[in-house]
mmCIF file of C-alpha atoms and ligand atoms in Angstrom:
data_model
loop_
_atom_site.group_PDB
_atom_site.id
_atom_site.type_symbol
_atom_site.label_atom_id
_atom_site.label_comp_id
_atom_site.label_asym_id
_atom_site.label_seq_id
_atom_site.Cartn_x
_atom_site.Cartn_y
_atom_site.Cartn_z
ATOM 1 C CA MET A 1 82.027 77.384 73.668
ATOM 2 C CA ASP A 2 79.834 78.438 70.895
ATOM 3 C CA PHE A 3 76.741 79.603 72.727
ATOM 4 C CA GLY A 4 75.963 82.104 75.460
ATOM 5 C CA PRO A 5 73.671 82.217 78.510
ATOM 6 C CA ASP A 6 70.729 83.577 76.498
ATOM 7 C CA ASP A 7 70.726 81.027 73.742
ATOM 8 C CA PHE A 8 69.135 78.258 75.665
ATOM 9 C CA SER A 9 66.939 77.804 78.739
ATOM 10 C CA PRO A 10 68.668 76.968 82.039
ATOM 11 C CA ALA A 11 67.610 73.243 82.000
ATOM 12 C CA THR A 12 69.248 73.029 78.519
ATOM 13 C CA LEU A 13 72.396 74.841 79.566
ATOM 14 C CA ALA A 14 72.887 72.442 82.521
ATOM 15 C CA VAL A 15 73.038 69.664 80.052
ATOM 16 C CA ALA A 16 74.829 71.328 77.081
ATOM 17 C CA ALA A 17 77.433 73.673 78.622
ATOM 18 C CA GLY A 18 81.001 72.612 79.396
ATOM 19 C CA ARG A 19 81.353 69.890 76.670
ATOM 20 C CA PRO A 20 84.509 69.315 74.694
ATOM 21 C CA GLU A 21 84.728 70.928 71.176
ATOM 22 C CA ARG A 22 82.597 69.167 68.631
ATOM 23 C CA GLN A 23 85.106 67.385 66.491
ATOM 24 C CA PRO A 24 84.827 63.967 64.692
ATOM 25 C CA GLY A 25 85.823 61.377 67.258
ATOM 26 C CA ALA A 26 85.922 63.799 70.251
ATOM 27 C CA ALA A 27 84.673 62.551 73.571
ATOM 28 C CA VAL A 28 81.300 64.075 74.638
ATOM 29 C CA ASN A 29 82.485 64.430 78.187
ATOM 30 C CA PRO A 30 85.700 66.144 79.415
ATOM 31 C CA PRO A 31 88.356 63.693 80.604
ATOM 32 C CA ILE A 32 89.299 63.508 84.367
ATOM 33 C CA ALA A 33 92.557 65.425 84.064
ATOM 34 C CA LEU A 34 95.173 63.998 86.409
ATOM 35 C CA SER A 35 98.333 65.999 86.189
ATOM 36 C CA SER A 36 99.935 68.088 88.906
ATOM 37 C CA THR A 37 102.136 69.860 86.478
ATOM 38 C CA TYR A 38 102.423 70.874 82.776
ATOM 39 C CA VAL A 39 105.261 71.109 80.230
ATOM 40 C CA SER A 40 106.463 74.626 80.523
ATOM 41 C CA GLN A 41 109.682 76.651 80.584
ATOM 42 C CA GLY A 42 110.677 80.339 80.590
ATOM 43 C CA GLU A 43 108.682 82.954 82.438
ATOM 44 C CA ALA A 44 105.876 81.043 84.147
ATOM 45 C CA GLY A 45 102.429 81.706 82.620
ATOM 46 C CA ALA A 46 103.714 84.237 80.072
ATOM 47 C CA ASP A 47 102.446 82.052 77.288
ATOM 48 C CA GLY A 48 98.968 81.587 78.778
ATOM 49 C CA ASN A 49 99.439 77.819 79.193
ATOM 50 C CA PHE A 50 98.884 75.821 82.342
ATOM 51 C CA VAL A 51 101.873 75.644 84.597
ATOM 52 C CA TYR A 52 100.937 73.903 87.891
ATOM 53 C CA THR A 53 97.700 72.521 88.926
ATOM 54 C CA ARG A 54 97.257 74.592 92.067
ATOM 55 C CA TRP A 55 97.172 77.697 89.851
ATOM 56 C CA ASP A 56 94.891 76.439 87.227
ATOM 57 C CA THR A 57 94.006 73.206 85.543
ATOM 58 C CA GLU A 58 91.743 71.993 82.650
ATOM 59 C CA ALA A 59 90.220 69.661 85.300
ATOM 60 C CA TRP A 60 88.173 72.648 86.506
ATOM 61 C CA HIS A 61 87.297 74.464 83.323
ATOM 62 C CA ALA A 62 84.105 72.593 82.020
ATOM 63 C CA PHE A 63 82.407 72.879 85.372
ATOM 64 C CA GLU A 64 83.438 76.501 85.782
ATOM 65 C CA GLU A 65 82.258 77.369 82.374
ATOM 66 C CA ALA A 66 78.849 75.676 82.824
ATOM 67 C CA LEU A 67 78.217 77.196 86.325
ATOM 68 C CA GLY A 68 79.215 80.634 85.068
ATOM 69 C CA LEU A 69 76.600 80.349 82.252
ATOM 70 C CA LEU A 70 73.909 79.136 84.601
ATOM 71 C CA GLU A 71 74.568 82.084 86.867
ATOM 72 C CA HIS A 72 74.402 84.531 83.924
ATOM 73 C CA ALA A 73 77.976 85.542 84.468
ATOM 74 C CA LYS A 74 80.246 86.971 81.725
ATOM 75 C CA LEU A 75 83.200 85.115 83.338
ATOM 76 C CA PRO A 76 83.532 81.402 84.174
ATOM 77 C CA ALA A 77 83.053 80.442 87.879
ATOM 78 C CA LEU A 78 85.979 79.459 90.158
ATOM 79 C CA VAL A 79 85.802 76.067 91.884
ATOM 80 C CA PHE A 80 87.065 75.712 95.450
ATOM 81 C CA ALA A 81 87.767 72.803 97.660
ATOM 82 C CA SER A 82 84.400 73.231 99.566
ATOM 83 C CA GLY A 83 81.630 75.709 100.095
ATOM 84 C CA MET A 84 83.473 76.996 103.204
ATOM 85 C CA ALA A 85 86.669 77.461 101.167
ATOM 86 C CA ALA A 86 84.643 79.695 98.882
ATOM 87 C CA VAL A 87 83.080 81.576 101.831
ATOM 88 C CA SER A 88 86.534 81.961 103.287
ATOM 89 C CA ALA A 89 87.901 83.365 100.044
ATOM 90 C CA CYS A 90 84.974 85.832 99.882
ATOM 91 C CA TYR A 91 85.639 87.133 103.413
ATOM 92 C CA THR A 92 89.208 88.105 102.218
ATOM 93 C CA LEU A 93 87.598 90.623 99.997
ATOM 94 C CA LEU A 94 87.077 92.786 103.151
ATOM 95 C CA PRO A 95 89.222 95.884 102.893
ATOM 96 C CA ASN A 96 92.331 96.044 104.949
ATOM 97 C CA LYS A 97 91.442 98.770 107.359
ATOM 98 C CA PRO A 98 91.207 98.987 111.127
ATOM 99 C CA ARG A 99 87.617 97.953 111.935
ATOM 100 C CA PRO A 100 86.126 96.553 108.855
ATOM 101 C CA VAL A 101 82.327 95.881 109.109
ATOM 102 C CA ILE A 102 80.568 92.816 107.867
ATOM 103 C CA VAL A 103 76.851 92.317 107.759
ATOM 104 C CA VAL A 104 75.539 88.647 107.940
ATOM 105 C CA PRO A 105 72.084 87.149 108.370
ATOM 106 C CA LYS A 106 71.474 86.136 111.977
ATOM 107 C CA HIS A 107 70.349 82.828 110.545
ATOM 108 C CA ALA A 108 72.777 81.562 107.930
ATOM 109 C CA TYR A 109 75.014 78.540 107.317
ATOM 110 C CA HIS A 110 76.484 78.115 110.789
ATOM 111 C CA ALA A 111 80.149 77.777 109.731
ATOM 112 C CA SER A 112 79.818 80.990 107.697
ATOM 113 C CA LEU A 113 78.814 82.704 110.963
ATOM 114 C CA VAL A 114 81.573 81.018 112.908
ATOM 115 C CA LEU A 115 84.102 82.271 110.344
ATOM 116 C CA ALA A 116 82.738 85.811 110.633
ATOM 117 C CA ASP A 117 83.100 85.659 114.391
ATOM 118 C CA GLU A 118 86.733 84.434 113.891
ATOM 119 C CA LEU A 119 87.305 87.511 111.738
ATOM 120 C CA ALA A 120 86.034 89.586 114.585
ATOM 121 C CA ALA A 121 88.470 87.995 116.968
ATOM 122 C CA ARG A 122 91.384 87.919 114.605
ATOM 123 C CA VAL A 123 91.257 91.326 112.773
ATOM 124 C CA GLY A 124 88.744 93.238 114.920
ATOM 125 C CA ALA A 125 85.964 93.065 112.327
ATOM 126 C CA GLU A 126 82.495 94.366 113.537
ATOM 127 C CA VAL A 127 79.924 91.696 112.722
ATOM 128 C CA ARG A 128 76.345 92.950 112.292
ATOM 129 C CA ARG A 129 73.813 90.202 112.456
ATOM 130 C CA VAL A 130 70.515 91.069 110.873
ATOM 131 C CA ALA A 131 67.123 89.522 110.170
ATOM 132 C CA ILE A 132 67.676 89.265 106.447
ATOM 133 C CA ASP A 133 63.956 89.348 105.650
ATOM 134 C CA GLU A 134 63.527 92.695 107.422
ATOM 135 C CA THR A 135 64.645 94.952 104.648
ATOM 136 C CA ALA A 136 64.745 98.232 106.651
ATOM 137 C CA GLU A 137 66.826 96.582 109.252
ATOM 138 C CA VAL A 138 69.279 95.251 106.738
ATOM 139 C CA ILE A 139 69.571 98.505 104.926
ATOM 140 C CA ALA A 140 70.198 100.356 108.223
ATOM 141 C CA ALA A 141 72.939 97.812 109.034
ATOM 142 C CA LEU A 142 74.530 98.263 105.530
ATOM 143 C CA GLU A 143 75.311 102.012 106.421
ATOM 144 C CA GLY A 144 79.069 102.151 106.857
ATOM 145 C CA ALA A 145 79.536 98.562 106.217
ATOM 146 C CA ASP A 146 82.160 96.997 103.929
ATOM 147 C CA LEU A 147 80.915 93.596 102.978
ATOM 148 C CA ALA A 148 77.549 91.845 103.300
ATOM 149 C CA LEU A 149 76.984 88.090 103.061
ATOM 150 C CA ILE A 150 73.460 87.313 102.132
ATOM 151 C CA GLU A 151 71.468 84.115 102.086
ATOM 152 C CA SER A 152 67.976 83.662 100.606
ATOM 153 C CA PRO A 153 66.358 81.354 101.476
ATOM 154 C CA THR A 154 68.493 81.209 104.619
ATOM 155 C CA ASN A 155 69.899 78.043 106.110
ATOM 156 C CA PRO A 156 68.032 76.705 108.028
ATOM 157 C CA MET A 157 65.190 79.116 108.856
ATOM 158 C CA LEU A 158 64.102 79.725 105.173
ATOM 159 C CA GLU A 159 63.802 83.500 105.438
ATOM 160 C CA ILE A 160 63.516 85.264 102.148
ATOM 161 C CA ALA A 161 65.579 88.486 101.613
ATOM 162 C CA ASP A 162 64.320 91.238 99.236
ATOM 163 C CA LEU A 163 67.337 90.701 96.991
ATOM 164 C CA VAL A 164 66.453 93.514 94.603
ATOM 165 C CA GLU A 165 66.062 96.211 97.325
ATOM 166 C CA VAL A 166 68.941 94.993 99.456
ATOM 167 C CA LEU A 167 71.434 94.620 96.704
ATOM 168 C CA ALA A 168 70.448 98.022 95.211
ATOM 169 C CA ALA A 169 70.931 99.647 98.633
ATOM 170 C CA ALA A 170 74.238 97.931 99.106
ATOM 171 C CA ARG A 171 75.447 99.025 95.730
ATOM 172 C CA GLN A 172 74.443 102.676 96.473
ATOM 173 C CA LEU A 173 76.294 102.495 99.877
ATOM 174 C CA GLY A 174 79.413 100.950 98.409
ATOM 175 C CA VAL A 175 79.002 97.668 100.207
ATOM 176 C CA LEU A 176 80.494 94.549 98.524
ATOM 177 C CA THR A 177 77.815 91.863 98.337
ATOM 178 C CA ILE A 178 78.265 88.113 98.444
ATOM 179 C CA VAL A 179 75.133 86.002 97.865
ATOM 180 C CA ASP A 180 75.248 82.379 98.982
ATOM 181 C CA ASN A 181 72.854 80.831 96.384
ATOM 182 C CA THR A 182 73.255 77.253 97.667
ATOM 183 C CA PHE A 183 69.517 76.797 98.620
ATOM 184 C CA ALA A 184 67.999 78.413 95.546
ATOM 185 C CA THR A 185 70.486 77.017 92.973
ATOM 186 C CA PRO A 186 71.087 78.877 89.661
ATOM 187 C CA LEU A 187 67.817 77.470 88.387
ATOM 188 C CA GLY A 188 65.958 79.156 91.300
ATOM 189 C CA GLN A 189 67.398 82.588 91.141
ATOM 190 C CA ASN A 190 70.459 84.439 89.648
ATOM 191 C CA PRO A 191 71.645 87.074 92.195
ATOM 192 C CA LEU A 192 74.100 88.663 89.754
ATOM 193 C CA ASP A 193 71.072 89.756 87.738
ATOM 194 C CA PHE A 194 69.952 91.545 90.838
ATOM 195 C CA GLY A 195 73.257 93.352 91.323
ATOM 196 C CA ALA A 196 75.215 90.953 93.593
ATOM 197 C CA ASP A 197 78.985 91.353 93.280
ATOM 198 C CA VAL A 198 79.751 87.722 93.914
ATOM 199 C CA VAL A 199 77.603 84.513 94.110
ATOM 200 C CA LEU A 200 78.763 81.486 95.978
ATOM 201 C CA HIS A 201 77.743 77.947 96.082
ATOM 202 C CA SER A 202 78.254 74.911 98.213
ATOM 203 C CA VAL A 203 78.395 72.611 95.137
ATOM 204 C CA THR A 204 78.232 69.803 97.678
ATOM 205 C CA LYS A 205 74.462 70.249 97.756
ATOM 206 C CA TYR A 206 72.138 70.527 94.787
ATOM 207 C CA LEU A 207 74.653 71.140 91.981
ATOM 208 C CA ALA A 208 76.570 67.977 92.635
ATOM 209 C CA GLY A 209 73.344 66.461 94.102
ATOM 210 C CA HIS A 210 74.277 62.956 95.088
ATOM 211 C CA SER A 211 75.980 63.385 98.520
ATOM 212 C CA ASP A 212 79.191 62.090 97.180
ATOM 213 C CA VAL A 213 81.268 65.216 96.762
ATOM 214 C CA VAL A 214 82.352 68.202 98.861
ATOM 215 C CA LEU A 215 83.006 71.266 96.650
ATOM 216 C CA GLY A 216 82.411 74.957 96.437
ATOM 217 C CA ALA A 217 82.356 77.725 93.876
ATOM 218 C CA VAL A 218 82.151 81.397 93.281
ATOM 219 C CA VAL A 219 80.830 83.406 90.352
ATOM 220 C CA THR A 220 81.346 87.121 89.530
ATOM 221 C CA ASN A 221 81.125 89.532 86.617
ATOM 222 C CA ASP A 222 83.970 91.601 88.046
ATOM 223 C CA ALA A 223 87.369 90.587 86.550
ATOM 224 C CA GLU A 224 89.351 92.227 89.364
ATOM 225 C CA LEU A 225 87.286 90.487 92.064
ATOM 226 C CA ARG A 226 87.646 87.166 90.164
ATOM 227 C CA SER A 227 91.404 87.541 89.941
ATOM 228 C CA ARG A 228 91.703 88.230 93.728
ATOM 229 C CA LEU A 229 89.566 85.242 94.541
ATOM 230 C CA ALA A 230 91.652 83.033 92.138
ATOM 231 C CA GLN A 231 94.807 84.375 93.744
ATOM 232 C CA HIS A 232 93.477 83.490 97.152
ATOM 233 C CA ARG A 233 92.628 79.939 95.879
ATOM 234 C CA THR A 234 96.205 79.521 94.531
ATOM 235 C CA VAL A 235 98.133 80.760 97.433
ATOM 236 C CA HIS A 236 95.950 79.369 100.214
ATOM 237 C CA GLY A 237 95.761 76.071 98.386
ATOM 238 C CA ALA A 238 91.905 75.843 98.574
ATOM 239 C CA ILE A 239 91.725 73.769 95.426
ATOM 240 C CA ALA A 240 89.346 71.151 94.199
ATOM 241 C CA GLY A 241 90.358 67.690 93.140
ATOM 242 C CA PRO A 242 89.805 66.535 89.545
ATOM 243 C CA PHE A 243 87.552 63.714 90.577
ATOM 244 C CA GLU A 244 85.166 65.914 92.597
ATOM 245 C CA VAL A 245 84.847 68.410 89.775
ATOM 246 C CA TRP A 246 84.112 65.739 87.251
ATOM 247 C CA LEU A 247 81.407 64.251 89.577
ATOM 248 C CA ALA A 248 79.887 67.643 90.133
ATOM 249 C CA LEU A 249 79.655 68.304 86.419
ATOM 250 C CA ARG A 250 77.965 64.896 85.968
ATOM 251 C CA GLY A 251 75.570 65.786 88.756
ATOM 252 C CA LEU A 252 74.799 69.187 87.186
ATOM 253 C CA ARG A 253 73.584 67.467 83.987
ATOM 254 C CA THR A 254 70.455 66.343 85.807
ATOM 255 C CA LEU A 255 69.988 69.484 88.115
ATOM 256 C CA ALA A 256 66.800 70.671 86.388
ATOM 257 C CA LEU A 257 65.074 67.222 86.695
ATOM 258 C CA ARG A 258 66.234 66.559 90.178
ATOM 259 C CA LEU A 259 65.179 69.994 91.397
ATOM 260 C CA GLU A 260 61.804 69.888 89.581
ATOM 261 C CA ARG A 261 60.929 66.638 91.335
ATOM 262 C CA ALA A 262 62.392 67.661 94.757
ATOM 263 C CA GLN A 263 60.540 70.958 94.714
ATOM 264 C CA ALA A 264 57.224 69.409 93.652
ATOM 265 C CA ASN A 265 57.696 66.830 96.433
ATOM 266 C CA ALA A 266 58.490 69.676 99.002
ATOM 267 C CA VAL A 267 55.385 71.662 97.997
ATOM 268 C CA GLU A 268 53.149 68.713 98.518
ATOM 269 C CA LEU A 269 54.709 67.550 101.809
ATOM 270 C CA ALA A 270 54.712 71.151 103.271
ATOM 271 C CA ALA A 271 50.976 71.404 102.450
ATOM 272 C CA ARG A 272 50.162 68.033 104.138
ATOM 273 C CA LEU A 273 52.443 68.784 107.171
ATOM 274 C CA ALA A 274 50.627 71.978 107.669
ATOM 275 C CA GLN A 275 47.359 69.972 108.271
ATOM 276 C CA HIS A 276 48.982 67.392 110.662
ATOM 277 C CA PRO A 277 47.691 67.634 114.196
ATOM 278 C CA ASN A 278 51.160 66.779 115.576
ATOM 279 C CA VAL A 279 52.882 69.717 113.820
ATOM 280 C CA VAL A 280 53.523 72.973 115.694
ATOM 281 C CA GLU A 281 54.986 74.811 112.683
ATOM 282 C CA VAL A 282 55.990 74.322 109.096
ATOM 283 C CA ARG A 283 58.107 76.536 107.103
ATOM 284 C CA HIS A 284 58.247 76.422 103.301
ATOM 285 C CA PRO A 285 58.049 79.449 101.073
ATOM 286 C CA SER A 286 55.354 77.724 98.945
ATOM 287 C CA LEU A 287 52.820 77.892 101.889
ATOM 288 C CA PRO A 288 50.489 80.848 101.358
ATOM 289 C CA GLY A 289 50.764 81.782 105.032
ATOM 290 C CA ASP A 290 54.605 81.711 105.034
ATOM 291 C CA LYS A 291 56.334 85.057 105.663
ATOM 292 C CA GLY A 292 58.480 84.756 102.575
ATOM 293 C CA HIS A 293 55.716 83.524 100.278
ATOM 294 C CA GLU A 294 54.962 86.594 98.254
ATOM 295 C CA ARG A 295 58.638 87.544 97.947
ATOM 296 C CA ALA A 296 59.736 84.148 96.925
ATOM 297 C CA SER A 297 56.843 84.084 94.411
ATOM 298 C CA THR A 298 58.143 87.150 92.615
ATOM 299 C CA GLN A 299 61.901 86.731 93.105
ATOM 300 C CA MET A 300 62.438 82.937 92.692
ATOM 301 C CA ASN A 301 61.629 80.293 90.161
ATOM 302 C CA GLY A 302 60.123 77.606 92.482
ATOM 303 C CA TYR A 303 60.353 77.580 96.298
ATOM 304 C CA GLY A 304 63.308 75.267 96.938
ATOM 305 C CA ALA A 305 63.239 71.732 98.456
ATOM 306 C CA ILE A 306 64.084 72.424 102.109
ATOM 307 C CA ILE A 307 61.277 72.446 104.709
ATOM 308 C CA GLY A 308 61.445 73.601 108.333
ATOM 309 C CA LEU A 309 59.400 71.515 110.744
ATOM 310 C CA ARG A 310 58.645 71.825 114.492
ATOM 311 C CA PRO A 311 56.712 68.761 115.751
ATOM 312 C CA ILE A 312 54.956 68.480 119.061
ATOM 313 C CA GLY A 313 57.017 67.506 122.106
ATOM 314 C CA GLY A 314 59.865 69.936 121.913
ATOM 315 C CA ALA A 315 63.426 68.811 121.270
ATOM 316 C CA ALA A 316 62.595 65.327 122.494
ATOM 317 C CA GLY A 317 59.666 65.087 120.162
ATOM 318 C CA ALA A 318 61.941 66.201 117.264
ATOM 319 C CA ASP A 319 64.544 63.690 118.195
ATOM 320 C CA ALA A 320 61.853 60.978 118.384
ATOM 321 C CA LEU A 321 60.616 61.892 114.932
ATOM 322 C CA VAL A 322 64.070 61.611 113.464
ATOM 323 C CA ALA A 323 64.523 58.275 115.099
ATOM 324 C CA GLY A 324 61.140 57.004 114.008
ATOM 325 C CA MET A 325 61.868 57.355 110.242
ATOM 326 C CA ARG A 326 62.246 54.218 108.123
ATOM 327 C CA LEU A 327 63.033 55.975 104.779
ATOM 328 C CA TRP A 328 64.188 59.519 105.588
ATOM 329 C CA LEU A 329 67.842 59.473 106.455
ATOM 330 C CA PRO A 330 69.042 60.978 109.738
ATOM 331 C CA ALA A 331 71.943 63.013 108.428
ATOM 332 C CA THR A 332 73.227 66.467 108.069
ATOM 333 C CA SER A 333 73.760 68.178 104.662
ATOM 334 C CA LEU A 334 71.086 68.617 102.019
ATOM 335 C CA GLY A 335 70.445 68.731 98.289
ATOM 336 C CA GLY A 336 71.061 65.033 97.588
ATOM 337 C CA VAL A 337 68.656 62.726 95.664
ATOM 338 C CA GLU A 338 67.775 61.153 99.003
ATOM 339 C CA SER A 339 65.454 62.699 101.597
ATOM 340 C CA SER A 340 67.043 63.477 104.922
ATOM 341 C CA LEU A 341 66.468 65.406 108.114
ATOM 342 C CA GLU A 342 68.129 66.608 111.285
ATOM 343 C CA ARG A 343 67.427 68.619 114.349
ATOM 344 C CA ARG A 344 69.753 71.668 113.719
ATOM 345 C CA ARG A 345 70.313 72.527 117.407
ATOM 346 C CA ARG A 346 72.227 69.167 117.841
ATOM 347 C CA PHE A 347 75.090 71.315 116.596
ATOM 348 C CA ALA A 348 76.385 73.538 119.449
ATOM 349 C CA SER A 349 77.385 76.106 116.888
ATOM 350 C CA GLU A 350 74.005 76.564 115.373
ATOM 351 C CA SER A 351 72.330 79.957 116.240
ATOM 352 C CA ALA A 352 70.533 79.998 119.528
ATOM 353 C CA THR A 353 67.545 81.746 117.892
ATOM 354 C CA VAL A 354 66.863 78.628 115.829
ATOM 355 C CA PRO A 355 64.217 76.814 117.941
ATOM 356 C CA GLU A 356 65.455 73.643 119.790
ATOM 357 C CA ASP A 357 62.799 71.595 118.165
ATOM 358 C CA PHE A 358 63.509 72.820 114.663
ATOM 359 C CA LEU A 359 64.079 70.107 112.041
ATOM 360 C CA ARG A 360 65.511 70.834 108.648
ATOM 361 C CA LEU A 361 64.140 68.459 106.017
ATOM 362 C CA SER A 362 65.964 68.009 102.754
ATOM 363 C CA VAL A 363 63.321 66.739 100.357
ATOM 364 C CA GLY A 364 64.700 64.262 97.713
ATOM 365 C CA ILE A 365 63.404 62.787 94.558
ATOM 366 C CA GLU A 366 61.772 59.649 95.882
ATOM 367 C CA ASP A 367 58.049 58.938 95.406
ATOM 368 C CA VAL A 368 56.119 61.499 97.339
ATOM 369 C CA GLU A 369 53.679 58.979 98.741
ATOM 370 C CA ASP A 370 56.465 56.924 100.250
ATOM 371 C CA LEU A 371 57.926 60.132 101.790
ATOM 372 C CA TRP A 372 54.570 61.124 103.201
ATOM 373 C CA GLN A 373 53.799 57.664 104.611
ATOM 374 C CA ASP A 374 57.073 57.664 106.478
ATOM 375 C CA LEU A 375 56.686 61.212 107.886
ATOM 376 C CA ASN A 376 53.034 60.603 108.773
ATOM 377 C CA GLN A 377 53.688 57.275 110.648
ATOM 378 C CA ALA A 378 56.584 58.944 112.597
ATOM 379 C CA LEU A 379 54.442 62.061 113.393
ATOM 380 C CA ASN A 380 51.477 59.846 114.478
ATOM 381 C CA ALA A 381 53.795 57.963 116.840
ATOM 382 C CA LEU A 382 54.501 61.134 118.835
ATOM 383 C CA SER A 383 51.227 61.609 120.508
HETATM 384 C C1 PLP B 1 76.648 73.521 103.206
HETATM 385 C C2 PLP B 1 76.574 74.947 103.006
HETATM 386 C C3 PLP B 1 77.835 75.728 103.009
HETATM 387 C C4 PLP B 1 79.138 75.123 103.201
HETATM 388 O O1 PLP B 1 79.476 74.302 102.162
HETATM 389 P P1 PLP B 1 80.572 73.032 102.358
HETATM 390 O O2 PLP B 1 80.497 72.479 100.907
HETATM 391 O O3 PLP B 1 79.823 72.065 103.322
HETATM 392 O O4 PLP B 1 81.856 73.511 102.773
HETATM 393 C C5 PLP B 1 77.710 77.055 102.871
HETATM 394 N N1 PLP B 1 76.393 77.635 102.691
HETATM 395 C C6 PLP B 1 75.318 77.013 102.695
HETATM 396 C C7 PLP B 1 74.017 77.753 102.518
HETATM 397 C C8 PLP B 1 75.291 75.541 102.872
HETATM 398 O O5 PLP B 1 74.197 74.995 102.885
#
């Protein structure tokens, strides 16, 4: 690598980072490296070469280098088998003590909350659930805590945390901070710049971007934390396959374009939805009346491409809206090129404080008029 994070804009880094060395005849893309083991003898790893793919493999390096640069990290990222493998690895950074305390947003990716509750049951951790956009409440909960998982915008309620204030307070109180940056992407915000210890991604979503990969990653500037996370990955076997990582790097190349279009679509659709008579509530940080609007405007680059929508008719109305779509896909997950939506409470594990009729819309890169026409006809059919 002959350039650093400050040499180019993020949109350029997403295209240029993680390429093979420029040599005559060299491929412009890394190969899909398929080898479970490497030629080695003597003390394993002593010569700095690869030994066994579960430890480390060149199949991961180009993507890890690119994501590290995009997140303004001094060290390469670490890829994991999934976003949840990354969350799980981060939770192991909790200190080994009688009643460790973990702070989580009350609305966050539901499996991250399920895993925190599992920690409570298994190792007696105290889990403090906070409204992540209520800064005083968050800082009070950080008192005496060991680890905080932060999402902003949150999944699915789109609350915006004051990352600067909260991360500064955590640092002062000695609380290790993990920021799940899946919704914003590294083009939307870089939490390491605000003082986060670790940033994590469900690469499955925007980074890979085509709903064909499940993958996760963590990024940190702290060499000791990075080596503990890498050790966890190795011994727990939470490793990524070479094909998935190659596809994720291919997806990353178009991240800036995809996000630009998806975010512009989301801004337009949120504004139109807010005017529709059959809509009870729309959430998108771009809306001037949204609670997170001002904070997102100063803290983020763009407002993300997820919209929260509550149509008339309660849960049944929301289900009817999903069923009435011709173009939008009824599906979970988000961040793909295709627009999709789902009623979140169809999952029994979703937080009970997420309204029953709350739909999470993942806005894709289709023509905005097609997306609107479909939403509008399905909404009109509700009355
Ligand atoms: C999807 C998601 C995860 C989990 O990632 P997987 O790749 O599905 O394991 C974690 N955090 C957020 C915010 C997510 O949206």
